[in-house]
GROMACS .gro file of C-alpha atoms in nm:
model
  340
    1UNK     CA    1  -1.246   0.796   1.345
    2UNK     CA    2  -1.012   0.492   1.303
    3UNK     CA    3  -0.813   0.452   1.592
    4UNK     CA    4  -0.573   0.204   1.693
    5UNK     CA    5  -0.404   0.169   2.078
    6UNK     CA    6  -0.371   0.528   2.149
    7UNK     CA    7  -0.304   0.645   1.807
    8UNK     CA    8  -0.567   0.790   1.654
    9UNK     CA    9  -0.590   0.862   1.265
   10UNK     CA   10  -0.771   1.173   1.114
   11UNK     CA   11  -1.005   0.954   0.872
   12UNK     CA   12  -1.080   0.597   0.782
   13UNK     CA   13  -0.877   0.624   0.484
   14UNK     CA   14  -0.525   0.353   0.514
   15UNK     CA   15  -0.264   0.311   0.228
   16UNK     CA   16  -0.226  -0.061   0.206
   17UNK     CA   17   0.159  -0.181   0.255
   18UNK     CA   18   0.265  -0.252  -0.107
   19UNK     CA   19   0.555  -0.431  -0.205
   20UNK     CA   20   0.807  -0.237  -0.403
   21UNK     CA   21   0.583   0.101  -0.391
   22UNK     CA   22   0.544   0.206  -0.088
   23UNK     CA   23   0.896   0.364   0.012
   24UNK     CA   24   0.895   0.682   0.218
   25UNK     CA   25   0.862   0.926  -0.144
   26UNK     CA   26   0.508   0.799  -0.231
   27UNK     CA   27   0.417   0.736   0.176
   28UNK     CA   28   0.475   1.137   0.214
   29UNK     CA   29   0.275   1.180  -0.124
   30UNK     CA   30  -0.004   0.946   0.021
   31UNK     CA   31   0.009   1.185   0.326
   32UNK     CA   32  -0.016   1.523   0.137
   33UNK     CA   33  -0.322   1.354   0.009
   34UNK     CA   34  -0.496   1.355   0.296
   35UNK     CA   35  -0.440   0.944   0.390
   36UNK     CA   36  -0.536   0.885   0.778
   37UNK     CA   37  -0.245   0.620   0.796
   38UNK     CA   38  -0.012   0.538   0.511
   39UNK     CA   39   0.188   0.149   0.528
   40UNK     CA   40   0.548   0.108   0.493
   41UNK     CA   41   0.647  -0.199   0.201
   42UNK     CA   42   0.672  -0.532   0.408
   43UNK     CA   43   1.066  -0.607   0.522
   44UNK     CA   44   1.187  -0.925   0.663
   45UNK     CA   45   1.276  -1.045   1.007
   46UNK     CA   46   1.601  -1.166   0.924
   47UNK     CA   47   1.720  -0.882   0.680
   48UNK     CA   48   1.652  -0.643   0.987
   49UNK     CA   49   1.881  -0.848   1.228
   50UNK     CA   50   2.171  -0.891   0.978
   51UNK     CA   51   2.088  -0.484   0.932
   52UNK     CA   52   2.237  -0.411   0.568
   53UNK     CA   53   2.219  -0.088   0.438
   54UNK     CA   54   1.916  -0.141   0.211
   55UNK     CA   55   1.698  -0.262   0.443
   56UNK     CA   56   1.802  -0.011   0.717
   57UNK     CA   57   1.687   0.292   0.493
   58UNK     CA   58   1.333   0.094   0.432
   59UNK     CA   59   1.333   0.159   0.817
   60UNK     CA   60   1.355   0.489   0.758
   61UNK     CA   61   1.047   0.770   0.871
   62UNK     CA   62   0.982   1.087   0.748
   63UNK     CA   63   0.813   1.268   1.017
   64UNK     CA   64   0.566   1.425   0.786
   65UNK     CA   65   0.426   1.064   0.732
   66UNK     CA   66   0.330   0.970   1.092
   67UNK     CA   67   0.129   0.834   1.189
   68UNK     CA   68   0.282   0.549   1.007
   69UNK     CA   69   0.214   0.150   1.037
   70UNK     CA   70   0.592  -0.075   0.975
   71UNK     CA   71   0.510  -0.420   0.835
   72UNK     CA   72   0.751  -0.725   0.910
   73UNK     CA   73   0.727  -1.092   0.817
   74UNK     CA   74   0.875  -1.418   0.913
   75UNK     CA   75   0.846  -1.694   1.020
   76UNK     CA   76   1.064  -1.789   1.315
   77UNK     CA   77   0.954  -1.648   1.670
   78UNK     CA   78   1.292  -1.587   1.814
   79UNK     CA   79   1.387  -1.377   1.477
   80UNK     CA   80   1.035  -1.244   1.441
   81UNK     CA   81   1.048  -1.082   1.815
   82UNK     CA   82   1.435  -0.951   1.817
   83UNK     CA   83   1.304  -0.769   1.469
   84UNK     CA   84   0.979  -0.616   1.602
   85UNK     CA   85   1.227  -0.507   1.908
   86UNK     CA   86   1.421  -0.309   1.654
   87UNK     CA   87   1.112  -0.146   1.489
   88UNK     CA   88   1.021  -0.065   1.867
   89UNK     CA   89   1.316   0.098   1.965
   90UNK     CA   90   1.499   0.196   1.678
   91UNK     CA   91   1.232   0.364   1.447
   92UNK     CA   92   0.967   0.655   1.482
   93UNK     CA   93   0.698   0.418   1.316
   94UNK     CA   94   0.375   0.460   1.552
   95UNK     CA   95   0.254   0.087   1.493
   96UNK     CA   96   0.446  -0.251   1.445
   97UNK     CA   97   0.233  -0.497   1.136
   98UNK     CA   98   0.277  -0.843   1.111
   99UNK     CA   99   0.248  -1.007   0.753
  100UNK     CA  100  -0.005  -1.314   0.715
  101UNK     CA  101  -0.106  -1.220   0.367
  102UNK     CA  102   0.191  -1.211   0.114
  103UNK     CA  103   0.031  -1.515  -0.099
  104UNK     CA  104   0.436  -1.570  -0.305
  105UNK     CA  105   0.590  -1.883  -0.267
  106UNK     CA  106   0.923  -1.749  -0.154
  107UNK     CA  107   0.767  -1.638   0.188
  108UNK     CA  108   0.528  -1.880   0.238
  109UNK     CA  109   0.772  -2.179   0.175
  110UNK     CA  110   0.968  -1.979   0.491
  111UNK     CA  111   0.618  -2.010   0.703
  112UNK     CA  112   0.563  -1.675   0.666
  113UNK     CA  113   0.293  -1.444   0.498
  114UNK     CA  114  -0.030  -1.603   0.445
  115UNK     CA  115   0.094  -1.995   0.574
  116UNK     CA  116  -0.014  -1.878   0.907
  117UNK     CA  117  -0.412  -1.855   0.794
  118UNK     CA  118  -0.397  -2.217   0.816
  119UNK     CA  119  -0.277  -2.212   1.176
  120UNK     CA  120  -0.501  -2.008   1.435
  121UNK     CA  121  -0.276  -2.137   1.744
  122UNK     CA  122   0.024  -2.035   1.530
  123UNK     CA  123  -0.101  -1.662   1.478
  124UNK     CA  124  -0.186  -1.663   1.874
  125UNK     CA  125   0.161  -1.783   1.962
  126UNK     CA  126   0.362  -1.569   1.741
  127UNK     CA  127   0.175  -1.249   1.769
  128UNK     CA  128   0.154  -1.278   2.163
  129UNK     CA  129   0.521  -1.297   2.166
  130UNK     CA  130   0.553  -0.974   1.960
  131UNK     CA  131   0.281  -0.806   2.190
  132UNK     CA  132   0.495  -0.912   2.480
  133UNK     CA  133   0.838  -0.785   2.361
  134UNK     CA  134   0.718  -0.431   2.243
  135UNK     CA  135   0.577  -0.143   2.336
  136UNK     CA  136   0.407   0.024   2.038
  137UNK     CA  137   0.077  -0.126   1.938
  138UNK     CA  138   0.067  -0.426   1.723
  139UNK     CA  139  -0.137  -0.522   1.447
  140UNK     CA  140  -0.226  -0.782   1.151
  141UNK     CA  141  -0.281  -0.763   0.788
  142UNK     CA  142  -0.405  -1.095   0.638
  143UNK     CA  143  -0.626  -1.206   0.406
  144UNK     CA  144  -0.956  -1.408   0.471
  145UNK     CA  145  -0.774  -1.819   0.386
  146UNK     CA  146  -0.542  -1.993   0.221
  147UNK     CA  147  -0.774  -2.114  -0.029
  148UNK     CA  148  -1.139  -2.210  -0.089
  149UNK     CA  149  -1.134  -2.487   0.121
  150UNK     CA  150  -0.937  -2.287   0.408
  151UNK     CA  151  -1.098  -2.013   0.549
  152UNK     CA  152  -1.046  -1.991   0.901
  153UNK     CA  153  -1.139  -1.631   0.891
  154UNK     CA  154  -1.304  -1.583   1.191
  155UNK     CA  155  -1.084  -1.784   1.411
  156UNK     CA  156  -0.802  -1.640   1.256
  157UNK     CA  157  -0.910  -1.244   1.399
  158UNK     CA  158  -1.016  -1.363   1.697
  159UNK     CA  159  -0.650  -1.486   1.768
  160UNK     CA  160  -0.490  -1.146   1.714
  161UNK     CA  161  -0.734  -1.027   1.916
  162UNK     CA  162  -0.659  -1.243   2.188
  163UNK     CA  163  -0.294  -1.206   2.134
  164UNK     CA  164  -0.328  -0.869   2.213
  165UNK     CA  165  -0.335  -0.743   1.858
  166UNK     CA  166  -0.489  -0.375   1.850
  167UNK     CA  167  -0.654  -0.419   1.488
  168UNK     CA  168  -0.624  -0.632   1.202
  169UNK     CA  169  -0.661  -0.566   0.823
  170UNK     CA  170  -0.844  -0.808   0.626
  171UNK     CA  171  -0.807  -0.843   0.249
  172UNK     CA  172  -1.108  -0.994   0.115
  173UNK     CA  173  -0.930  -1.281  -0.099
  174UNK     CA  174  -0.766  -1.605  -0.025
  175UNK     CA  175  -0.387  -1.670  -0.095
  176UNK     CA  176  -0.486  -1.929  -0.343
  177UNK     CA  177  -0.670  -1.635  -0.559
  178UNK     CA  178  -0.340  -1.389  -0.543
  179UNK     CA  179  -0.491  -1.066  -0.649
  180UNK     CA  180  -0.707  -1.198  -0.930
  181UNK     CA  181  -1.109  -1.250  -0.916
  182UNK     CA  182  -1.294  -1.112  -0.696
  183UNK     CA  183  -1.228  -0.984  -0.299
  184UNK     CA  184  -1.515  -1.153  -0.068
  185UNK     CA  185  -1.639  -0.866   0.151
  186UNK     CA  186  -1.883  -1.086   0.363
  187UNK     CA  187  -1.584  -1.282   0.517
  188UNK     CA  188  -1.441  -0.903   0.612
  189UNK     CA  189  -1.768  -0.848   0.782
  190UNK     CA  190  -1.772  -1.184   0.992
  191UNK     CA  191  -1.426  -1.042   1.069
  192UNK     CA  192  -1.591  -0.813   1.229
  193UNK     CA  193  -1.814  -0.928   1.417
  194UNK     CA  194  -1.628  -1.169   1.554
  195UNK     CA  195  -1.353  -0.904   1.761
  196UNK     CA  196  -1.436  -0.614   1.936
  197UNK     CA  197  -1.057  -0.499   1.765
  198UNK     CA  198  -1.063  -0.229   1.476
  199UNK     CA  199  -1.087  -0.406   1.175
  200UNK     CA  200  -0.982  -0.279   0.810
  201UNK     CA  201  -1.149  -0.367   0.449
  202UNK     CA  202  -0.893  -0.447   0.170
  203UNK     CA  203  -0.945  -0.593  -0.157
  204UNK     CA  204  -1.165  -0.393  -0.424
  205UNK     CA  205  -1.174  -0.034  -0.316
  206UNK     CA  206  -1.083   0.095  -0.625
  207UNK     CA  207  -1.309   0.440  -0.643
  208UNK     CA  208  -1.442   0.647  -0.361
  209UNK     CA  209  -1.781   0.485  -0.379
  210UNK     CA  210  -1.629   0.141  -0.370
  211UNK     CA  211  -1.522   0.249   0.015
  212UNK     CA  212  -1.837   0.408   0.083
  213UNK     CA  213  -1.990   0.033   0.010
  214UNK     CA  214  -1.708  -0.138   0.201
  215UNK     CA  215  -1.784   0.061   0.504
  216UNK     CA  216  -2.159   0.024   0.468
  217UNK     CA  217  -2.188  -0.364   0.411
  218UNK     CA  218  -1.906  -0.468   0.646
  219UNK     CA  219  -1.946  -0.241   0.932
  220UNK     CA  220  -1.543  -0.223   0.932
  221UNK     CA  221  -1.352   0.063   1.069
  222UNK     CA  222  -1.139   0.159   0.855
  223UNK     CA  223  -1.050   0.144   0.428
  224UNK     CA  224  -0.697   0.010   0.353
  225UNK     CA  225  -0.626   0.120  -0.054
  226UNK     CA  226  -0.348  -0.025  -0.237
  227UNK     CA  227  -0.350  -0.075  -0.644
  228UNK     CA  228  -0.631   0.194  -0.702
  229UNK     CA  229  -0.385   0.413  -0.577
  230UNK     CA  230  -0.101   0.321  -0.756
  231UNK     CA  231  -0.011   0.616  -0.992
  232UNK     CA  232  -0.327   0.775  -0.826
  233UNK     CA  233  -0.288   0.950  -0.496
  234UNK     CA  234  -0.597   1.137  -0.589
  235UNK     CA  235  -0.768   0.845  -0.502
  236UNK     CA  236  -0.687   0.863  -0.152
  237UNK     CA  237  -0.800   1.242  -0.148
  238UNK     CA  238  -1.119   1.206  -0.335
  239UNK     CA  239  -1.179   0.896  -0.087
  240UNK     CA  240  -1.120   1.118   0.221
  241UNK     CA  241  -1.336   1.395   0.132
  242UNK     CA  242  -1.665   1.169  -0.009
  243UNK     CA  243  -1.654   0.995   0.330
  244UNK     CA  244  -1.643   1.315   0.506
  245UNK     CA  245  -1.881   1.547   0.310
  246UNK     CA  246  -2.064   1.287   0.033
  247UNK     CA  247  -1.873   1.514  -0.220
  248UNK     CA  248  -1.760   1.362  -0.529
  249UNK     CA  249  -1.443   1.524  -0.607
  250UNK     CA  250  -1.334   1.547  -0.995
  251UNK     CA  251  -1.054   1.359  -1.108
  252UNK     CA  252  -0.747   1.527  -1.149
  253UNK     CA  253  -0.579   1.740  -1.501
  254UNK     CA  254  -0.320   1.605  -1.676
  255UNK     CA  255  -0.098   1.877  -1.590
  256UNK     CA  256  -0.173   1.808  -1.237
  257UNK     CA  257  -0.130   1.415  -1.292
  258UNK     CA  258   0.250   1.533  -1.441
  259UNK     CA  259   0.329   1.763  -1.131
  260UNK     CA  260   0.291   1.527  -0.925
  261UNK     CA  261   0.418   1.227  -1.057
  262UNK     CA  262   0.750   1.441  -1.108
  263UNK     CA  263   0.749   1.544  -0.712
  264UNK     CA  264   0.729   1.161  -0.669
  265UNK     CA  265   1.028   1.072  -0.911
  266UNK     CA  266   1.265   1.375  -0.757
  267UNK     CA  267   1.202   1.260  -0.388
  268UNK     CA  268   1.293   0.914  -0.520
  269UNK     CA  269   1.585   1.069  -0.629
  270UNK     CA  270   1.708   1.210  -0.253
  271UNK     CA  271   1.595   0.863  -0.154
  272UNK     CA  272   1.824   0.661  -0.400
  273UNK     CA  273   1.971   0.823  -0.639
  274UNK     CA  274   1.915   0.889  -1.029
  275UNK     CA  275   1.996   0.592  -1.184
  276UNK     CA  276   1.800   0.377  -0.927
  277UNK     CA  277   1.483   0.611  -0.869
  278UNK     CA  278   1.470   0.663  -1.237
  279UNK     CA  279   1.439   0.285  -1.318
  280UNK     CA  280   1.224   0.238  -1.012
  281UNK     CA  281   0.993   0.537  -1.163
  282UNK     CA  282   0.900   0.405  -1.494
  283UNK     CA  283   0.641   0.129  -1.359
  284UNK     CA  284   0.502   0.442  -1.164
  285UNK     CA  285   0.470   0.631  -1.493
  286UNK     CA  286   0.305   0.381  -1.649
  287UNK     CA  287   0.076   0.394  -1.350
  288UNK     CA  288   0.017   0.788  -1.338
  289UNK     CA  289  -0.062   0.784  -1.762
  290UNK     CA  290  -0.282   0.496  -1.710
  291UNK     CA  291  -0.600   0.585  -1.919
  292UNK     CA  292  -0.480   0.868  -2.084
  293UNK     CA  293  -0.503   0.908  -2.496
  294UNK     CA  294  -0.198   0.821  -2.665
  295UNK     CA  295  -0.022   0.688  -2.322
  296UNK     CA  296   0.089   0.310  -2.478
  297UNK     CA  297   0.346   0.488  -2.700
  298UNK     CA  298   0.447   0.722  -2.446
  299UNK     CA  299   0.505   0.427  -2.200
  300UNK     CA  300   0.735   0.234  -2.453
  301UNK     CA  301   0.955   0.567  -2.459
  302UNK     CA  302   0.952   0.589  -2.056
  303UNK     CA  303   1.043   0.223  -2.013
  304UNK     CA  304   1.389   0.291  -2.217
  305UNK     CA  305   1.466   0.656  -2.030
  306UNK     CA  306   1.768   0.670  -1.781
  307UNK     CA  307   1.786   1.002  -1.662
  308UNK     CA  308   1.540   1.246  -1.449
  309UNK     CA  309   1.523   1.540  -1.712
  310UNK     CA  310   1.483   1.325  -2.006
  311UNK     CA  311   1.196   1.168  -1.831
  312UNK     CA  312   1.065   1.490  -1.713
  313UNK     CA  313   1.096   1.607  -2.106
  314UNK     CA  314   0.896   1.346  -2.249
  315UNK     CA  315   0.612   1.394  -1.983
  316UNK     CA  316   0.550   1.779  -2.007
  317UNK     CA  317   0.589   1.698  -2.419
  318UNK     CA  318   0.288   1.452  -2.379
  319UNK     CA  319   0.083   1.665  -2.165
  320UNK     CA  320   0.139   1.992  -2.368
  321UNK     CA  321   0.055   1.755  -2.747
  322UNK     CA  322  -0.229   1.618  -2.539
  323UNK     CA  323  -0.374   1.995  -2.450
  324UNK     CA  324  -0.286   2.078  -2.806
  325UNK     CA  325  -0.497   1.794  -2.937
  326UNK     CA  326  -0.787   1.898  -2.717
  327UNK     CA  327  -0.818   2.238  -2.735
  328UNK     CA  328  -0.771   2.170  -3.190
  329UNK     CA  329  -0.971   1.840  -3.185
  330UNK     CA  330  -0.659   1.636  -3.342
  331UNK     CA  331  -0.446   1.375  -3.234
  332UNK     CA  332  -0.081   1.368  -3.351
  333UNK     CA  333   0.107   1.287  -3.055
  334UNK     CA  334   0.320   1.048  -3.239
  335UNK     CA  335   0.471   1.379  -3.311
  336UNK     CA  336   0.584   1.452  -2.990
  337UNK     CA  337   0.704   1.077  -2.964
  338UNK     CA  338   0.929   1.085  -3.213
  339UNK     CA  339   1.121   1.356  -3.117
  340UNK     CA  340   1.188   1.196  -2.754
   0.00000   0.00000   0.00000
């Protein structure tokens, strides 16, 4: 099993720390699914010392998620230490994360995120001084270079290590790439073999089989999942148990798909309110409908909905005019759309 200091996680299985998704309603979600260690969203250094409101609640741990990794960024020591002090003391999180792998200009211009894979010294100095000031184990996510010509990959792991880092995630692309092409898993295995740390896969896993490969060709300890499980907890589950027991779960019913993607939306809701979860949902229910018959129409309804019943309405329409259409071998869900 994946384990990490003294925390030890149930499976391999990690829910990568996404941006704008991963808030405590899907992390808890992620959980129920089975996921060995779930990611909280990435929050700065300096938003946690000037402690507004907003980015206190992304602080926030349900104890039902634990154990549970908190990602900060930045790119000042001083600022990047007095923060990871207030995820030490403050919080319930189990592990403290350190951004070098947000590729946007807006943190990397602060030499944060990913501008530290060009700097192995500056990874040493800044992560040692986290290790130093905190008690909770600390770890990495980055991704394998800056760009084609800057892939320090190697060097890069063994600082953490030698910072004192207790793992590090790798994601198998460069920040010049973003997230398109394709991840490089053979830099994620010299990862690997060059630190005696944990080290986690990213980039790629985007079916149960896909970790399966990642753990056979890299030899890393753990699978971190992020956009295959967007709209798709059943990802994570299906993941869990083919690792486990070589079982190929199915996928899940649309009736299922709606449950759950209304349990998401209403725990939003105690999170934030309607007006914000509801907006916040819509990219989600684009997510959960994604490859479903019909679900471009339906999605052009969703993005214009406002409130939680009306949403809730014009998902248990599509799912009962999708059943309809299945069990009489027609399709006529624009009827269903237009009376949404």
């Amino acid at each position: 099993m994946l384990k990490i200091g003294g925390i030890e996680m149930k499976n391999q299985v990690v829910l990568a720390p996404m941006a704008g998704v991963c808030n405590p309603a899907f992390r808890l979600i992620a959980k129920e699914f089975g996921t060995g260690l779930v990611c909280a969203e990435m929050v700065s250094d300096k938003a946690i010392l000037h402690g507004n409101k907003r980015t206190r609640e992304m602080l926030f741990v349900d104890e039902r998620e634990k154990p549970l990794s908190l990602q900060i960024f930045g790119g000042d020591r001083k600022s990047l230490v007095e923060a990871a002090k207030v995820v030490d003391k403050e919080t319930n999180a189990d592990i403290i994360d350190i951004n070098m792998g947000c590729p946007v200009p807006k943190v990397t211009k602060c030499d944060a995120g990913a501008r530290w894979l060009l700097n192995p010294d500056k990874i040493y100095e800044m992560v040692s001084a986290v290790v130093d000031a905190v008690d909770k184990p600390v770890t990495v996510k980055m991704r394998i270079g800056w760009d084609s010509e800057h892939i320090f990959v190697e060097d890069n792991a063994r600082a953490v290590e030698r910072a004192g880092g207790q793992a590090v995630s790798v994601h198998g692309r460069t920040r010049e790439q973003l997230y398109t092409g394709h991840a490089n898993w053979d830099y994620i295995r010299m990862a690997k073999e060059a630190v005696s740390i944990p080290v986690i896969g990213n980039g790629d896993v985007n079916t149960p089989e896909d970790a399966r490969a990642m753990l056979d060709q890299t030899g890393c300890d753990g699978v971190m999942i992020g956009r295959g499980a967007l709209g798709n907890p059943w990802m994570l589950y299906r993941t869990v148990q083919y690792l486990s027991t070589g079982e190929l779960m199915p996928e899940p019913a649309i009736e299922e798909k709606i449950k759950v993607a209304i349990l998401h939306m209403d725990r939003l809701i105690d999170l934030k309110g309607e007006a914000v979860a509801v907006r916040e949902m819509r990219k989600h229910m684009a997510w959960y409908l994604k490859g479903l018959k019909s679900a471009a129409r339906v999605k052009d309804v969703i993005m214009e909905e406002t409130k939680r019943d009306g949403m809730v309405r014009i998902l248990t329409d599509f799912a009962e005019q999708l059943k309809h259409e299945e069990e009489n071998g027609t399709e006529d869900a624009g009827t269903v759309l237009s009376a949404v």
